[in-house]
Short mmCIF file of C-alpha atoms in Angstrom, two decimals:
data_model
loop_
_atom_site.label_atom_id
_atom_site.label_comp_id
_atom_site.label_asym_id
_atom_site.label_seq_id
_atom_site.Cartn_x
_atom_site.Cartn_y
_atom_site.Cartn_z
CA MET A 120 0.00 0.00 0.00
CA THR A 121 1.18 3.52 -0.78
CA GLY A 122 -0.15 6.94 0.11
CA THR A 123 -2.00 7.77 3.33
CA THR A 124 -1.02 6.00 6.56
CA LEU A 125 -4.03 4.89 8.54
CA THR A 126 -4.28 6.06 12.16
CA ARG A 127 -5.53 3.40 14.53
CA PRO A 128 -8.16 4.44 17.13
CA GLN A 129 -5.73 3.46 19.90
CA GLN A 130 -3.30 6.13 18.70
CA LEU A 131 -5.90 8.82 19.35
CA SER A 132 -5.67 8.14 23.08
CA LEU A 133 -3.03 7.05 25.56
CA THR A 134 -2.75 5.00 28.71
CA PRO A 135 -2.47 7.07 31.92
CA GLY A 136 1.22 6.19 32.31
CA ARG A 137 2.07 7.24 28.76
CA ALA A 138 -0.01 10.43 29.09
CA ALA A 139 1.77 11.39 32.32
CA ARG A 140 5.17 10.94 30.68
CA GLU A 141 4.21 13.01 27.64
CA LEU A 142 2.92 15.78 29.92
CA GLY A 143 6.07 15.75 32.03
CA LEU A 144 4.10 14.94 35.20
CA LYS A 145 4.88 12.49 37.96
CA ARG A 146 2.37 9.66 38.03
CA ASN A 147 0.94 10.74 41.42
CA GLU A 148 0.48 14.30 40.08
CA PHE A 149 -1.29 12.96 37.02
CA ASP A 150 -3.53 10.61 39.02
CA LEU A 151 -4.54 13.36 41.42
CA GLY A 152 -5.29 15.63 38.46
CA VAL A 153 -7.65 12.97 37.12
CA HIS A 154 -9.17 12.49 40.58
CA LEU A 155 -9.90 16.22 40.91
CA GLY A 156 -11.35 16.51 37.43
CA HIS A 157 -8.47 18.59 36.02
CA ILE A 158 -7.66 15.86 33.47
CA ARG A 159 -10.50 14.28 31.53
CA THR A 160 -10.36 10.60 30.69
CA VAL A 161 -12.35 8.39 28.32
CA PRO A 162 -13.30 4.72 28.53
CA ASP A 163 -11.14 2.21 26.70
CA GLU A 164 -13.33 0.51 24.12
CA GLY A 165 -11.24 -2.59 24.54
CA GLY A 166 -12.09 -2.81 28.24
CA GLY A 167 -8.60 -1.96 29.43
CA GLY A 168 -9.47 0.88 31.78
CA ARG A 169 -9.50 4.65 31.30
CA ARG A 170 -7.44 6.43 28.65
CA VAL A 171 -6.58 10.03 27.84
CA ALA A 172 -7.38 11.54 24.46
CA ARG A 173 -4.54 13.30 22.66
CA ARG A 174 -6.70 16.41 22.33
CA GLU A 175 -6.87 16.50 26.15
CA LEU A 176 -3.08 16.56 26.28
CA ASP A 177 -3.10 19.42 23.79
CA ARG A 178 -5.61 21.31 25.95
CA LEU A 179 -3.48 20.91 29.06
CA ARG A 180 -0.27 21.97 27.31
CA ALA A 181 -2.04 25.14 26.13
CA GLU A 182 -2.86 26.24 29.71
CA ASP A 183 -0.89 29.21 31.05
CA GLY A 184 2.18 28.13 33.00
CA PHE A 185 1.84 24.43 32.26
CA PRO A 186 3.18 22.22 33.78
CA GLU A 187 4.35 24.26 36.81
CA ALA A 188 0.95 25.89 37.43
CA PHE A 189 -0.77 22.52 37.14
CA GLN A 190 1.68 20.92 39.56
CA GLN A 191 0.83 23.58 42.13
CA ARG A 192 -2.89 22.82 41.74
CA VAL A 193 -2.31 19.15 42.58
CA ARG A 194 0.36 19.58 45.25
CA ALA A 195 -0.61 17.45 48.23
CA VAL A 196 0.99 17.92 51.66
CA GLY A 197 0.89 16.24 55.05
CA THR A 198 0.13 17.66 58.46
CA THR A 199 3.52 19.30 59.13
CA GLU A 200 3.75 21.10 55.81
CA GLY A 201 0.05 21.90 55.88
CA ALA A 202 0.42 23.58 59.26
CA GLU A 203 3.31 25.63 57.91
CA ILE A 204 1.21 26.80 54.97
CA MET A 205 -1.56 27.92 57.33
CA ASP A 206 0.93 29.32 59.87
CA ILE A 207 -0.52 27.36 62.77
CA PRO A 208 0.84 24.61 65.06
CA ALA A 209 0.57 21.06 63.77
CA GLY A 210 -1.67 20.12 66.70
CA ARG A 211 -4.21 22.79 65.80
CA PHE A 212 -4.06 21.75 62.15
CA THR A 213 -4.96 18.18 63.12
CA ARG A 214 -7.87 19.38 65.27
CA LEU A 215 -9.21 21.52 62.43
CA ALA A 216 -8.94 18.57 60.05
CA ARG A 217 -10.81 16.32 62.50
CA LEU A 218 -13.59 18.92 62.63
CA GLY A 219 -13.79 19.16 58.84
CA VAL A 220 -12.45 22.70 58.46
CA VAL A 221 -9.87 21.30 56.03
CA ALA A 222 -10.52 18.10 54.09
CA PRO A 223 -8.00 15.47 52.97
CA VAL A 224 -7.70 14.64 49.30
CA ARG A 225 -5.97 11.28 49.72
CA PHE A 226 -4.31 9.03 52.28
CA TYR A 227 -1.77 6.26 52.57
CA LEU A 228 -0.61 3.84 55.25
CA ASN A 229 2.93 4.18 56.52
CA ARG A 230 5.22 1.33 57.54
CA TYR A 231 3.50 1.18 60.94
CA ARG A 232 0.05 0.92 59.28
CA ALA A 233 -0.87 4.36 60.56
CA VAL A 234 -3.08 6.50 58.31
CA VAL A 235 -1.32 9.51 56.82
CA TRP A 236 -3.73 12.12 55.44
CA LEU A 237 -2.75 14.44 52.60
CA TYR A 238 -4.31 17.83 51.79
CA LEU A 239 -4.25 20.14 48.78
CA ALA A 240 -1.76 22.93 49.46
CA GLU A 241 -3.83 25.29 47.30
CA GLU A 242 -6.94 24.74 49.44
CA LEU A 243 -5.01 25.22 52.67
CA GLY A 244 -3.66 28.55 51.43
CA GLN A 245 -7.16 29.68 50.52
CA CYS A 246 -8.49 28.64 53.92
CA ALA A 247 -5.72 30.54 55.73
CA ALA A 248 -6.36 33.67 53.63
CA ASP A 249 -10.09 33.71 54.44
CA GLU A 250 -10.64 36.26 57.21
CA ARG A 251 -13.71 34.36 58.41
CA ASN A 252 -11.37 31.61 59.66
CA ALA A 253 -9.19 33.93 61.75
CA VAL A 254 -10.72 32.88 65.07
CA LEU A 255 -10.42 29.16 64.31
CA LEU A 256 -6.83 29.53 63.21
CA HIS A 257 -5.39 31.98 65.67
CA ALA A 258 -7.63 32.34 68.74
CA ARG A 259 -6.08 31.06 71.93
CA ARG A 260 -8.93 28.59 72.46
CA MET A 261 -11.36 27.02 70.04
CA PRO A 262 -15.10 27.62 70.50
CA GLU A 263 -16.53 25.50 73.30
CA GLY A 264 -18.82 23.48 71.00
CA MET A 265 -15.94 22.44 68.80
CA ARG A 266 -13.80 21.49 71.78
CA ALA A 267 -16.66 19.35 73.07
CA LEU A 268 -16.88 17.52 69.75
CA LEU A 269 -13.17 16.81 69.83
CA ASP A 270 -13.53 15.48 73.36
CA GLU A 271 -16.20 13.10 72.03
CA GLY A 272 -13.68 11.75 69.53
CA VAL A 273 -15.14 13.33 66.39
CA ASP A 274 -12.98 12.80 63.31
CA LEU A 275 -14.41 13.88 59.95
CA ARG A 276 -11.29 13.12 57.94
CA PRO A 277 -12.43 9.69 56.68
CA ARG A 278 -15.89 11.00 55.86
CA ASN A 279 -14.57 14.03 53.99
CA TRP A 280 -12.18 11.83 52.04
CA ARG A 281 -15.06 9.49 51.14
CA ALA A 282 -17.08 12.45 49.82
CA ARG A 283 -14.24 13.42 47.50
CA HIS A 284 -13.58 9.86 46.39
CA GLN A 285 -17.28 9.28 45.72
CA GLU A 286 -17.37 12.36 43.50
CA PHE A 287 -14.40 11.03 41.55
CA LEU A 288 -15.87 7.54 41.09
CA LEU A 289 -19.21 8.90 39.89
CA ARG A 290 -17.48 11.27 37.48
CA VAL A 291 -15.90 8.40 35.54
CA CYS A 292 -18.97 6.14 35.49
CA ASP A 293 -20.17 5.15 32.03
CA GLY A 294 -23.59 3.74 32.84
CA PRO A 295 -26.30 3.15 35.48
CA TRP A 296 -24.82 -0.02 36.93
CA GLU A 297 -21.42 1.62 37.19
CA SER A 298 -22.99 4.51 39.12
CA ALA A 299 -24.80 2.12 41.43
CA GLY A 300 -21.55 0.21 42.00
CA ALA A 301 -19.70 3.42 42.87
CA LEU A 302 -22.28 4.24 45.54
CA ALA A 303 -22.31 0.66 46.85
CA ALA A 304 -18.54 0.87 47.35
CA PHE A 305 -19.16 3.01 50.45
CA LEU A 306 -21.74 0.74 52.12
CA ASP A 307 -21.10 -2.48 54.00
CA PRO A 308 -22.47 -5.77 52.58
CA ALA A 309 -25.34 -5.87 55.09
CA GLN A 310 -26.60 -2.49 53.91
CA ILE A 311 -26.40 -3.56 50.29
CA ALA A 312 -28.21 -6.85 50.95
CA GLU A 313 -31.01 -4.92 52.64
CA LEU A 314 -31.41 -2.56 49.69
CA VAL A 315 -30.74 -5.00 46.82
CA ARG A 316 -32.72 -8.10 47.76
CA ASP A 317 -32.49 -9.94 44.44
CA PRO A 318 -29.32 -12.11 44.59
CA TYR A 319 -28.77 -11.87 40.82
CA GLU A 320 -28.93 -8.10 40.95
CA ARG A 321 -26.64 -8.05 43.97
CA SER A 322 -24.11 -10.30 42.22
CA TYR A 323 -24.22 -8.12 39.11
CA LEU A 324 -23.88 -4.95 41.19
CA ASN A 325 -20.76 -6.31 42.87
CA ARG A 326 -19.08 -6.56 39.44
CA PHE A 327 -19.21 -2.77 39.24
CA ARG A 328 -18.28 -2.04 42.84
CA PRO A 329 -14.81 -0.36 42.84
CA LEU A 330 -12.24 -1.66 45.28
CA PRO A 331 -10.75 0.61 47.93
CA PRO A 332 -7.45 2.23 47.01
CA HIS A 333 -4.84 -0.51 46.94
CA GLN A 334 -3.06 -0.73 50.28
CA GLY A 335 -1.78 -4.28 50.38
CA ALA A 336 -2.88 -7.81 49.64
CA PRO A 337 -6.53 -8.76 50.38
CA GLY A 338 -7.06 -10.00 53.91
CA THR A 339 -4.06 -8.18 55.37
CA PRO A 340 -4.42 -5.70 58.25
CA ALA A 341 -3.63 -2.87 55.83
CA ALA A 342 -6.43 -3.98 53.50
CA HIS A 343 -8.90 -4.21 56.39
CA LEU A 344 -7.99 -0.73 57.57
CA THR A 345 -8.43 0.69 54.08
CA GLU A 346 -11.83 -0.99 53.74
CA ARG A 347 -12.86 0.49 57.08
CA ILE A 348 -11.93 3.99 55.91
CA MET A 349 -13.86 3.38 52.66
CA THR A 350 -17.07 2.30 54.43
CA ALA A 351 -19.53 4.93 55.64
CA ASP A 352 -20.01 4.82 59.41
CA ASP A 353 -22.10 7.90 60.27
CA PRO A 354 -25.92 7.52 60.19
CA ASP A 355 -26.44 10.76 58.24
CA GLU A 356 -23.95 9.68 55.61
CA ILE A 357 -25.35 6.13 55.43
CA SER A 358 -28.90 7.43 55.05
CA ARG A 359 -27.99 9.59 52.05
CA LEU A 360 -26.03 6.77 50.43
CA ARG A 361 -28.95 4.39 50.83
CA ILE A 362 -31.33 6.84 49.16
CA ARG A 363 -28.93 7.47 46.26
CA LEU A 364 -28.21 3.77 45.78
CA ALA A 365 -31.92 2.91 45.74
CA GLN A 366 -32.51 5.53 43.05
CA ALA A 367 -29.50 4.37 41.04
CA MET A 368 -30.75 0.78 41.19
CA GLU A 369 -34.15 1.85 39.89
CA ASP A 370 -32.46 3.47 36.91
CA ALA A 371 -30.20 0.46 36.36
CA ARG A 372 -33.10 -2.02 36.44
CA THR A 373 -35.04 0.06 33.94
CA LEU A 374 -32.23 0.64 31.47
CA ARG A 375 -30.36 -2.68 31.72
CA PRO A 376 -31.83 -5.48 33.86
CA ALA A 377 -29.33 -7.73 35.59
CA PRO A 378 -28.67 -11.01 33.74
CA ARG A 379 -30.22 -14.15 35.20
CA PRO A 380 -30.56 -17.79 34.13
CA ALA A 381 -33.02 -18.52 31.32
CA GLY A 382 -36.53 -18.93 32.67
CA GLU A 383 -35.64 -17.40 36.04
CA GLN A 384 -38.26 -14.86 37.06
CA ARG A 385 -37.57 -11.64 38.90
CA PRO A 386 -38.76 -11.74 42.55
CA THR A 387 -42.32 -10.55 43.07
CA ALA A 388 -41.47 -8.59 46.22
CA PRO A 389 -40.56 -5.08 45.08
CA PRO A 390 -37.25 -3.56 46.17
CA PRO A 391 -37.43 -0.64 48.59
CA ALA A 392 -38.34 2.64 46.94
CA PRO A 393 -35.79 5.46 47.21
CA HIS A 394 -37.91 7.33 49.77
CA GLU A 395 -38.06 4.17 51.91
CA ALA A 396 -34.34 3.41 51.69
CA ALA A 397 -33.43 5.71 54.57
CA SER A 398 -36.08 4.32 56.93
CA ARG A 399 -33.65 2.09 58.81
CA ASP A 400 -33.56 3.16 62.45
CA THR A 401 -30.19 4.69 63.30
CA PRO A 402 -29.08 7.02 66.06
CA ARG A 403 -28.54 10.66 65.30
CA GLY A 404 -25.38 11.29 63.35
CA LEU A 405 -22.60 13.79 63.59
CA LEU A 406 -24.35 16.47 61.54
CA SER A 407 -27.27 16.40 63.95
CA ARG A 408 -24.90 16.93 66.87
CA LEU A 409 -23.15 19.76 65.06
CA ARG A 410 -26.48 21.46 64.36
CA ARG A 411 -27.59 21.17 67.98
CA ARG A 412 -24.32 22.64 69.27
CA SER A 413 -24.42 25.54 66.82
CA ALA A 414 -28.07 26.35 67.63
#
């Protein structure tokens, strides 16, 4: 053959690793950019995971100050550096993070299997520059209600991380079952069994349920700890997840019923409606306590 060279569809997009190298970014910078929605990805038609279109690389390269400005947007720091950015002691930084004033963007487990939370440096700088936060940052003592919550052991860091991770997972979903699986990733199996009573639907849903961020081999203490962080534990949070999952399952059933053996009938008992999904009796959650203390 002579003349025009054909361009394969695969050449119009790249794997994340290849895209990061072509952009001159470290892999963790690239991954966090995807997580935050700064880098758009597309599904791989061959089923090999997400890819990045070449036109997306061109868009990023055309941004002012790329790649340095981009690297600043995705710069993640730990407690010590975060406290320095906000010009406060590390102990106060940790207390503010536990109360949800600053929210982690990712975490990892160190060699002692302790959770290390990371925060966006850009967000911390914005928080420190906001005059409305002056009392929280620099007053000699925190407000009494906040100190009482800390005494109760309140720690919103896992919950705030879950909120960010949920947003990321839903952003890259390509269909109704994928969306339902992303929501189910934050509920324990008992909650899912209560909401999705049909075993064939539940089995199909589990195919689309993302795993927690990889932190070791399955069954290890590190894996158990990561799963615990991934799973919602506050009643307010659980209630909202149950409602959203019930609605997502309604959409999934309508658009693409779960496969089942030939001749197998769907159960006659209807699944719980979205407005019934939050009816499970649970004690008041953290948000309720926060509202009462601020009243």
